[in-house]
PDB file of C-alpha atoms in Angstrom:
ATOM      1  CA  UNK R   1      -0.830 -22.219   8.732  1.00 67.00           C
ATOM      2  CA  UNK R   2      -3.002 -23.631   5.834  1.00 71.00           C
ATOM      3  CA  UNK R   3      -6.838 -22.342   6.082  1.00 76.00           C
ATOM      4  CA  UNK R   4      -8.761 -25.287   6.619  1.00 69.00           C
ATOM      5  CA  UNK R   5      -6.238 -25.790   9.935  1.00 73.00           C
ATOM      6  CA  UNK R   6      -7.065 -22.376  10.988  1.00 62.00           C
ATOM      7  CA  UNK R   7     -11.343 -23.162  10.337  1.00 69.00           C
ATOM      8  CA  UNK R   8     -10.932 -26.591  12.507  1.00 61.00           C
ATOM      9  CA  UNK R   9      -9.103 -24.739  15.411  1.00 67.00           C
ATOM     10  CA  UNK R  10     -11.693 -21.396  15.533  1.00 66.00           C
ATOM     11  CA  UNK R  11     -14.731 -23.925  14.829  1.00 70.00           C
ATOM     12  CA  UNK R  12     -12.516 -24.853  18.661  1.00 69.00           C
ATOM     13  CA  UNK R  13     -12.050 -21.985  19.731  1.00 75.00           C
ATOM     14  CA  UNK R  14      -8.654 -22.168  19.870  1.00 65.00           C
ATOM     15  CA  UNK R  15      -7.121 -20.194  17.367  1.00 75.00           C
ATOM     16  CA  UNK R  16      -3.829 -18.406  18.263  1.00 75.00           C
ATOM     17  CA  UNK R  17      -1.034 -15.918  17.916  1.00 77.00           C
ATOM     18  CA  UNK R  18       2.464 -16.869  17.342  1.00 75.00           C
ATOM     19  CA  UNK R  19       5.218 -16.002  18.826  1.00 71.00           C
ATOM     20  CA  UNK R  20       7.034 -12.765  18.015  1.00 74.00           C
ATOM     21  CA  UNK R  21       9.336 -12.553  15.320  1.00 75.00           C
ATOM     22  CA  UNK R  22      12.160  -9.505  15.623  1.00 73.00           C
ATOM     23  CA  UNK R  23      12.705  -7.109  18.845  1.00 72.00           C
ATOM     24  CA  UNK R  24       9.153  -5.804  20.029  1.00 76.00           C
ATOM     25  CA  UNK R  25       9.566  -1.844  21.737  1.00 85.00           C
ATOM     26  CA  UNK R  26       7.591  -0.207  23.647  1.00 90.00           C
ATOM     27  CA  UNK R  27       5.821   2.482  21.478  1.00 93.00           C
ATOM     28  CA  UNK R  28       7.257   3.447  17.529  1.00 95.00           C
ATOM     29  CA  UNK R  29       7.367   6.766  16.816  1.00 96.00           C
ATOM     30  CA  UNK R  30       6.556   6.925  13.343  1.00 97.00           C
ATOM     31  CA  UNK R  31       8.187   9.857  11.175  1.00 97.00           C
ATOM     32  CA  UNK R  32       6.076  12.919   9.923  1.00 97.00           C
ATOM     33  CA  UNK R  33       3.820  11.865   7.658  1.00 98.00           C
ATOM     34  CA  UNK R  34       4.387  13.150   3.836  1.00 96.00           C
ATOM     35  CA  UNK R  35       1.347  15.026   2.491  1.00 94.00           C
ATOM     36  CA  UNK R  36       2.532  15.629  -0.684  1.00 94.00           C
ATOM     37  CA  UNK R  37       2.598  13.367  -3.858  1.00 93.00           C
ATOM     38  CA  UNK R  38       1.038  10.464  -5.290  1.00 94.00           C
ATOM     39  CA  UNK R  39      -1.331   9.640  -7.720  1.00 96.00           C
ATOM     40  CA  UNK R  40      -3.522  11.986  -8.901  1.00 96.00           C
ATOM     41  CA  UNK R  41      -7.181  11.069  -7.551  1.00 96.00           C
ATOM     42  CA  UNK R  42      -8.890   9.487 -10.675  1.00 97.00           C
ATOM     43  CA  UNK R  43      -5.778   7.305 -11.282  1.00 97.00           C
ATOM     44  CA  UNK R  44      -5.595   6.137  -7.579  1.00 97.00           C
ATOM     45  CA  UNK R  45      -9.179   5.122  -8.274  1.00 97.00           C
ATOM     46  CA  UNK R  46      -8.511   3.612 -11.908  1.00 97.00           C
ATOM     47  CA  UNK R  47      -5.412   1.512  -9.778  1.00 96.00           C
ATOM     48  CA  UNK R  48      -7.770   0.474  -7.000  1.00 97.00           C
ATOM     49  CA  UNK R  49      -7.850  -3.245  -6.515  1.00 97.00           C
ATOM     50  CA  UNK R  50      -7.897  -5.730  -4.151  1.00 97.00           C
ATOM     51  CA  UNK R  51      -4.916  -8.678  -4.172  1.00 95.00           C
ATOM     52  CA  UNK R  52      -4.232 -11.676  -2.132  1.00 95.00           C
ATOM     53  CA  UNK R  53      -0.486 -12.217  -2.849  1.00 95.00           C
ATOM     54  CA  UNK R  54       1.681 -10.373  -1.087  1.00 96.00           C
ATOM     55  CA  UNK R  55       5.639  -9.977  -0.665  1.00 96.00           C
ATOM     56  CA  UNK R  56       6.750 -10.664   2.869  1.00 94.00           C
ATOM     57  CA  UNK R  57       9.248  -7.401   2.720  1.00 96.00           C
ATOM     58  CA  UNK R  58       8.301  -5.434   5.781  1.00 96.00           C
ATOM     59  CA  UNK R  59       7.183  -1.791   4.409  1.00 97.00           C
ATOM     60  CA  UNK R  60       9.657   1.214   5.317  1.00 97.00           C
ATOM     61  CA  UNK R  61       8.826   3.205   8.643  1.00 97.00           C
ATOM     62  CA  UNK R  62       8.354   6.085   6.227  1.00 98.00           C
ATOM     63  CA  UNK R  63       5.737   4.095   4.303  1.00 98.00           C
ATOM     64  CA  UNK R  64       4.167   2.688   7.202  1.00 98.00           C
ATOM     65  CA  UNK R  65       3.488   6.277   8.506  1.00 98.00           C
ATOM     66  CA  UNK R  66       2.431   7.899   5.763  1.00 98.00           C
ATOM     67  CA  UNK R  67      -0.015   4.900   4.787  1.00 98.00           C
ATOM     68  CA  UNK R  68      -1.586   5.174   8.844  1.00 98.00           C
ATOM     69  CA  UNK R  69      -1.846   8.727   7.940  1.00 98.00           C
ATOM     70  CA  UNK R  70      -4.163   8.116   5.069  1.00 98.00           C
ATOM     71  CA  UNK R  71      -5.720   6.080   6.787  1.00 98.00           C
ATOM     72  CA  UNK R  72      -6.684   7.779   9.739  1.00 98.00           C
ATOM     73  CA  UNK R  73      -4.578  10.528  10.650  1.00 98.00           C
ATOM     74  CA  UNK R  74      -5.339  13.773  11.786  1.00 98.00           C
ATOM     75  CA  UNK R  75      -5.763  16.328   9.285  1.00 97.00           C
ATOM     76  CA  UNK R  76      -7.060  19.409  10.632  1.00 96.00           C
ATOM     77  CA  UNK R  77      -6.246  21.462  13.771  1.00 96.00           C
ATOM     78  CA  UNK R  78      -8.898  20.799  15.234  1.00 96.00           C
ATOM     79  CA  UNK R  79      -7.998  16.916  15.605  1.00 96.00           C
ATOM     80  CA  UNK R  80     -10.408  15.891  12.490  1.00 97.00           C
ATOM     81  CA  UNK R  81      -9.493  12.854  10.839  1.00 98.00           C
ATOM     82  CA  UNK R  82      -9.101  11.530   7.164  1.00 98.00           C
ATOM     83  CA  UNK R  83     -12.220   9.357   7.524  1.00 98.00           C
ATOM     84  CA  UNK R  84     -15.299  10.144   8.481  1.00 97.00           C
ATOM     85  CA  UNK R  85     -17.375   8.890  11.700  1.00 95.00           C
ATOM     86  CA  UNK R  86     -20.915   9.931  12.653  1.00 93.00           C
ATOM     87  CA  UNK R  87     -21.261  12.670  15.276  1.00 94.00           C
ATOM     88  CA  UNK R  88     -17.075  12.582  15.078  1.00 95.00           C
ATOM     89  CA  UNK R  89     -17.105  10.118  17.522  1.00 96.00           C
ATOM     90  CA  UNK R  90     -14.379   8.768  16.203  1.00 97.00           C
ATOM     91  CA  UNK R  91     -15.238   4.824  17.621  1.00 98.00           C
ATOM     92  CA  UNK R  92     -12.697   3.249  14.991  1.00 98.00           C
ATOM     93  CA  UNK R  93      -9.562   2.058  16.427  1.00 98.00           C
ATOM     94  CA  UNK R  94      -6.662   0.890  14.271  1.00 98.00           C
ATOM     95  CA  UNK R  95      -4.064  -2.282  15.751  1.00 98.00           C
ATOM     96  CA  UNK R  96      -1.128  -2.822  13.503  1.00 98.00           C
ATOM     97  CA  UNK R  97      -0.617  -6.756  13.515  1.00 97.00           C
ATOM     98  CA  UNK R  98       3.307  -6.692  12.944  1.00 96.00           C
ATOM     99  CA  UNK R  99       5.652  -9.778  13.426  1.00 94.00           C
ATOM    100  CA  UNK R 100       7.203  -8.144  16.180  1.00 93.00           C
ATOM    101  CA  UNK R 101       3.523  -7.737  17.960  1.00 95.00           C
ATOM    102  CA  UNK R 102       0.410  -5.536  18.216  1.00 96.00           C
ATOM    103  CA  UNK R 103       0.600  -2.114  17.916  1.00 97.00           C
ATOM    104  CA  UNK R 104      -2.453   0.532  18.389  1.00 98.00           C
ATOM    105  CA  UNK R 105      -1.717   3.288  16.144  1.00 98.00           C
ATOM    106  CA  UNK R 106      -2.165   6.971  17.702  1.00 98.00           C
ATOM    107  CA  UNK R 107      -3.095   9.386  15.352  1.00 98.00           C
ATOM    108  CA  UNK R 108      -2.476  12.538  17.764  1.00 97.00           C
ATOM    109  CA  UNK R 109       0.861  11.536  18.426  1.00 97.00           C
ATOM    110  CA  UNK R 110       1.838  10.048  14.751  1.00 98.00           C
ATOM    111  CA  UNK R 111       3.191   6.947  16.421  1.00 98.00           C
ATOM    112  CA  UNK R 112       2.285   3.004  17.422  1.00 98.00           C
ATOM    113  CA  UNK R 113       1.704   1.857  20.908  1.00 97.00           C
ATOM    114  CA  UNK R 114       2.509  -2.132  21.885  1.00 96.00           C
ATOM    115  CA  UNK R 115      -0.169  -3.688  22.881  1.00 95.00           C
ATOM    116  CA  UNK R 116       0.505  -7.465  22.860  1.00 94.00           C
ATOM    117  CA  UNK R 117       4.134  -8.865  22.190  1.00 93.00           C
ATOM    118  CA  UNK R 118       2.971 -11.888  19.578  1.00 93.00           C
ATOM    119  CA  UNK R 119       2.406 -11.836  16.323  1.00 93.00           C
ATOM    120  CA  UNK R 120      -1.062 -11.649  15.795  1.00 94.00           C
ATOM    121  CA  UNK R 121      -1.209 -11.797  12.026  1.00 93.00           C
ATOM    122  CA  UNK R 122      -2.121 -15.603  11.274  1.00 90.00           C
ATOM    123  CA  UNK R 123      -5.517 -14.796  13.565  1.00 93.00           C
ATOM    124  CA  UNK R 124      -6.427 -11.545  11.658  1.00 92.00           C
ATOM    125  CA  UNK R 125      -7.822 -14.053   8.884  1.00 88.00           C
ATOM    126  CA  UNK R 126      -8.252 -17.568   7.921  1.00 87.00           C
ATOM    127  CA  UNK R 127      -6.604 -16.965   4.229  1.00 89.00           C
ATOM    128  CA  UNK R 128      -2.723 -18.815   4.641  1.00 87.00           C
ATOM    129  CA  UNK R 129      -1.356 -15.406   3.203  1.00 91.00           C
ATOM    130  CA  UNK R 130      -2.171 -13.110   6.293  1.00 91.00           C
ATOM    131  CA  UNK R 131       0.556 -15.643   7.661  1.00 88.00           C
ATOM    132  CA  UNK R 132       3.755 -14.184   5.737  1.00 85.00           C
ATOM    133  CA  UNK R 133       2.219 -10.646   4.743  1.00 93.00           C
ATOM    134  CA  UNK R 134       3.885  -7.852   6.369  1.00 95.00           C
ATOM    135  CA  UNK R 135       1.192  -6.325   8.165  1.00 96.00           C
ATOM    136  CA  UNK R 136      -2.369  -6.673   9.121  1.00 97.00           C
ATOM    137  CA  UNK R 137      -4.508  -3.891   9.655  1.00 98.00           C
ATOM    138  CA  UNK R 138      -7.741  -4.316  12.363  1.00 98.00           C
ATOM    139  CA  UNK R 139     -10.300  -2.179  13.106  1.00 98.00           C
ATOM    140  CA  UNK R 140     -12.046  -2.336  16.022  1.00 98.00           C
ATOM    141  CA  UNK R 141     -15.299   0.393  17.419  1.00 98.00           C
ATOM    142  CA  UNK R 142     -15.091   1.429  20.783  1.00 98.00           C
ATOM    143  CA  UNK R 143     -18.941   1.924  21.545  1.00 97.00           C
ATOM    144  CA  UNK R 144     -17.980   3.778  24.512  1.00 96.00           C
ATOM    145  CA  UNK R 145     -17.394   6.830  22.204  1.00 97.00           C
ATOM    146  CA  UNK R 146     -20.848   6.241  20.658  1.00 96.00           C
ATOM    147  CA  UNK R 147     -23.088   7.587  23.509  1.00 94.00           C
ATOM    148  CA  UNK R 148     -25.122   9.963  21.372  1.00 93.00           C
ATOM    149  CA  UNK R 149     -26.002   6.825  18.501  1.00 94.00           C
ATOM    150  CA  UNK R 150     -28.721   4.744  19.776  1.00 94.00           C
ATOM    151  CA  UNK R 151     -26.945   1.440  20.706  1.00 94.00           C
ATOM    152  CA  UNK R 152     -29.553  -0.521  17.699  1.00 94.00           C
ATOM    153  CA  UNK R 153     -27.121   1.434  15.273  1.00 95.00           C
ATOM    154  CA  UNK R 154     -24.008   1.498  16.995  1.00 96.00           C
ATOM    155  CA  UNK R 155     -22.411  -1.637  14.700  1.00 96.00           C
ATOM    156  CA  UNK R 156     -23.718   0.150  11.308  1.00 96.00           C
ATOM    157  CA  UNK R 157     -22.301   2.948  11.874  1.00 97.00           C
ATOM    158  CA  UNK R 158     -19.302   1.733  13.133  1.00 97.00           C
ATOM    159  CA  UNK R 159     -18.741  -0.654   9.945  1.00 97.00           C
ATOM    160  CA  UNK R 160     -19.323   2.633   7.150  1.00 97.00           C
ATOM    161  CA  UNK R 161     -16.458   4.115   9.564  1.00 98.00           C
ATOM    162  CA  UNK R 162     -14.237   1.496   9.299  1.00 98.00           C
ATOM    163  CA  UNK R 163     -15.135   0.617   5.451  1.00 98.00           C
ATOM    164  CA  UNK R 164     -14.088   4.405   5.093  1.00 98.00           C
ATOM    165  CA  UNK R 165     -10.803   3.940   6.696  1.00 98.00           C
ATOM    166  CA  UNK R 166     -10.511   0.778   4.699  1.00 98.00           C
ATOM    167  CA  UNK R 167     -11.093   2.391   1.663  1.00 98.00           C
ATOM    168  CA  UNK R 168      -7.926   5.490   2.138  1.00 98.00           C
ATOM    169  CA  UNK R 169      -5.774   2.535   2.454  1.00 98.00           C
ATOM    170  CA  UNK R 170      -7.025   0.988  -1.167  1.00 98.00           C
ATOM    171  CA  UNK R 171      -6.469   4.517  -2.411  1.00 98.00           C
ATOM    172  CA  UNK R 172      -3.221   5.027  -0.821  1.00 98.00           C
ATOM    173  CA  UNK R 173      -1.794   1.538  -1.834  1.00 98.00           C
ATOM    174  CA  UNK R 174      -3.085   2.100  -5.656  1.00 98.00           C
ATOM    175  CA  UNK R 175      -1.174   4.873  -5.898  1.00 97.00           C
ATOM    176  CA  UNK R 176       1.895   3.675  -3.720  1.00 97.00           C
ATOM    177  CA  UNK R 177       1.971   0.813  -5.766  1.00 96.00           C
ATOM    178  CA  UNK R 178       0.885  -1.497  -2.630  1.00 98.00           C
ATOM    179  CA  UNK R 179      -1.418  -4.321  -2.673  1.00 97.00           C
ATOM    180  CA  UNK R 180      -4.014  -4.775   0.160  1.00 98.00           C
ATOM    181  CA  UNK R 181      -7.225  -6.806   0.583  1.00 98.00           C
ATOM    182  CA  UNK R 182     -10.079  -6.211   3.019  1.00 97.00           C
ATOM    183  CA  UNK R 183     -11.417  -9.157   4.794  1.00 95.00           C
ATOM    184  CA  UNK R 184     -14.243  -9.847   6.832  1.00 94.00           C
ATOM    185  CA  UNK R 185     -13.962 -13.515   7.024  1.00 92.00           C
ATOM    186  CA  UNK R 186     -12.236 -13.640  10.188  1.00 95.00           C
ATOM    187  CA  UNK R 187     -12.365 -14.808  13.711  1.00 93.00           C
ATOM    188  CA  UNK R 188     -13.688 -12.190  15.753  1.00 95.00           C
ATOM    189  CA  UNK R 189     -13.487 -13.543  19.200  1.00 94.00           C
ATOM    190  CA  UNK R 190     -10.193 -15.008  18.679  1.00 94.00           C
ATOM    191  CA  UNK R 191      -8.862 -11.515  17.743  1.00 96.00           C
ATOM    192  CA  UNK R 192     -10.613  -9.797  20.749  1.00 96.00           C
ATOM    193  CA  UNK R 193      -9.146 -12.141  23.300  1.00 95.00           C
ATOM    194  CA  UNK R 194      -5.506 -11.656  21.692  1.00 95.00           C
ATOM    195  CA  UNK R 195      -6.063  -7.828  21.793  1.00 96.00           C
ATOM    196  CA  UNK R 196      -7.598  -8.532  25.156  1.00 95.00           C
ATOM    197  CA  UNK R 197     -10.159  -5.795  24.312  1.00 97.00           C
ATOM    198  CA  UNK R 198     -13.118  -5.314  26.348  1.00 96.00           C
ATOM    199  CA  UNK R 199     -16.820  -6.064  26.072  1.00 95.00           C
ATOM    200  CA  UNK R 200     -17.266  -2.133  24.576  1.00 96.00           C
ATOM    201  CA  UNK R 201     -14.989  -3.391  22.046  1.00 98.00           C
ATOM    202  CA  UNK R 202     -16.149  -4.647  18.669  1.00 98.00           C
ATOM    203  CA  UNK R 203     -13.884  -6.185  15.652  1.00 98.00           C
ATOM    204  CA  UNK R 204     -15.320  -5.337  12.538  1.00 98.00           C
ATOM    205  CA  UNK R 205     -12.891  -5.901   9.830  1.00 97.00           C
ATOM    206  CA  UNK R 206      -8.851  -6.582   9.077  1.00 98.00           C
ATOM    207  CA  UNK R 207      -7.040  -5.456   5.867  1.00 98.00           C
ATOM    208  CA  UNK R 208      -3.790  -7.153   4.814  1.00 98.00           C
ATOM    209  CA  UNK R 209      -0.878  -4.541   2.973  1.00 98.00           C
ATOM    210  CA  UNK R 210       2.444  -5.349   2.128  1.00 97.00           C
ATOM    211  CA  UNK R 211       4.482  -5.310  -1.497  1.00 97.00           C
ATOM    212  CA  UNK R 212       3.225  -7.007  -4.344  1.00 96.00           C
ATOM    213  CA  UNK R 213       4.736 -10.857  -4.694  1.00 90.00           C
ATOM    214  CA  UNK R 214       6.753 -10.804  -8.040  1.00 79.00           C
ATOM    215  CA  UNK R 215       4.337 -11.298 -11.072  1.00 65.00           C
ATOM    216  CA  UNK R 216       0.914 -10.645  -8.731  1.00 53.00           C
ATOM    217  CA  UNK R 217       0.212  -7.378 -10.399  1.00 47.00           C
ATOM    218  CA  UNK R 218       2.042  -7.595 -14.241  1.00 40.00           C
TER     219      UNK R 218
END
């Protein structure tokens, strides 16, 4: 779906998933995460980059889980994360927008959760390529979890959460030699409804990854 379609129909409200492509299960248990490896730091950083072409090869369930892991996994016994949150409220949620639906990834149990069989992806942006790309990342703040942040400051510190999260995966795909953009031009209400999150529920961002299209990155 070309961009200035997707502008008339949010400018209408009526922006929408499409149907699934593939089998949709249940929940995905995602393998072990692999700790080990990569790019050393200041390279990752030297790589870092965002790009807007993308291969539509879906990334290997090993990938996938290690790059959720970056991301936001848990890191420490004690249930810390990769990312920091105020107060470790941890408000940041992470949906997977995969052809075969909408999965919310669970960091305790290192797998992903259906949430809504469609494919979500050409609502996660208004750009054509977050049509074909093989995942969409969105991050949405529970304020629920933010009880002890005065509710003036909730969305700010919600946001540096998320931009947090946003920037592991930038890290993680420089040195996996993925591309991935963030994006904040998006439809926010037409992503809540799909998600059919509550009022307590706030999208703040999506992030596109997926393999490099052929030439993007040479």
């Amino acid at each position: 779906m070309k961009t200035l379609t997707k502008l008339v129909l949010g400018m209408m409200g009526q922006l929408r998933p499409g149907p699934v492509r593939g089998k949709s299960t249940e929940s995905i248990a995602l393998p072990p995460p692999q700790k080990t490896g990569g790019l050393p730091l200041m390279e990752a950083l030297l790589n870092r980059c965002s790009s807007r072409e993308f291969a539509p090869d879906a990334l290997p369930l090993q990938l996938l889980s290690d790059l959720l892991w970056a991301a936001y996994g848990v890191n420490r016994p004690d249930g810390g994360r990769t990312a920091p949150s105020a107060l470790n409220a941890q408000e940041i949620d992470v949906y997977v927008a995969l052809p075969e639906g909408a999965y919310w990834y669970d960091a305790h149990r290192q797998a992903l959760d259906l949430m809504v069989k469609q494919d979500l992806r050409r609502i996660t942006g208004y750009q054509d390529f977050v049509d074909e790309a093989p995942l969409d990342l969105v991050y949405v703040a529970d304020h629920r979890r933010m009880a002890m942040v005065p509710v003036t400051q909730r969305e700010s510190y919600a946001s540096a959460a998320a931009g947090a999260i946003a920037q592991n995966v930038y890290l993680f795909s420089a040195s996996s030699g993925l591309s991935t953009v963030i994006r904040a031009w998006i439809d926010r209400a037409a992503i809540a409804d799909a998600l059919e999150l509550s009022h307590d529920q706030q999208v703040l961002l999506s992030q596109t990854v997926g393999f490099p299209k052929r030439g993007a990155r040479d």
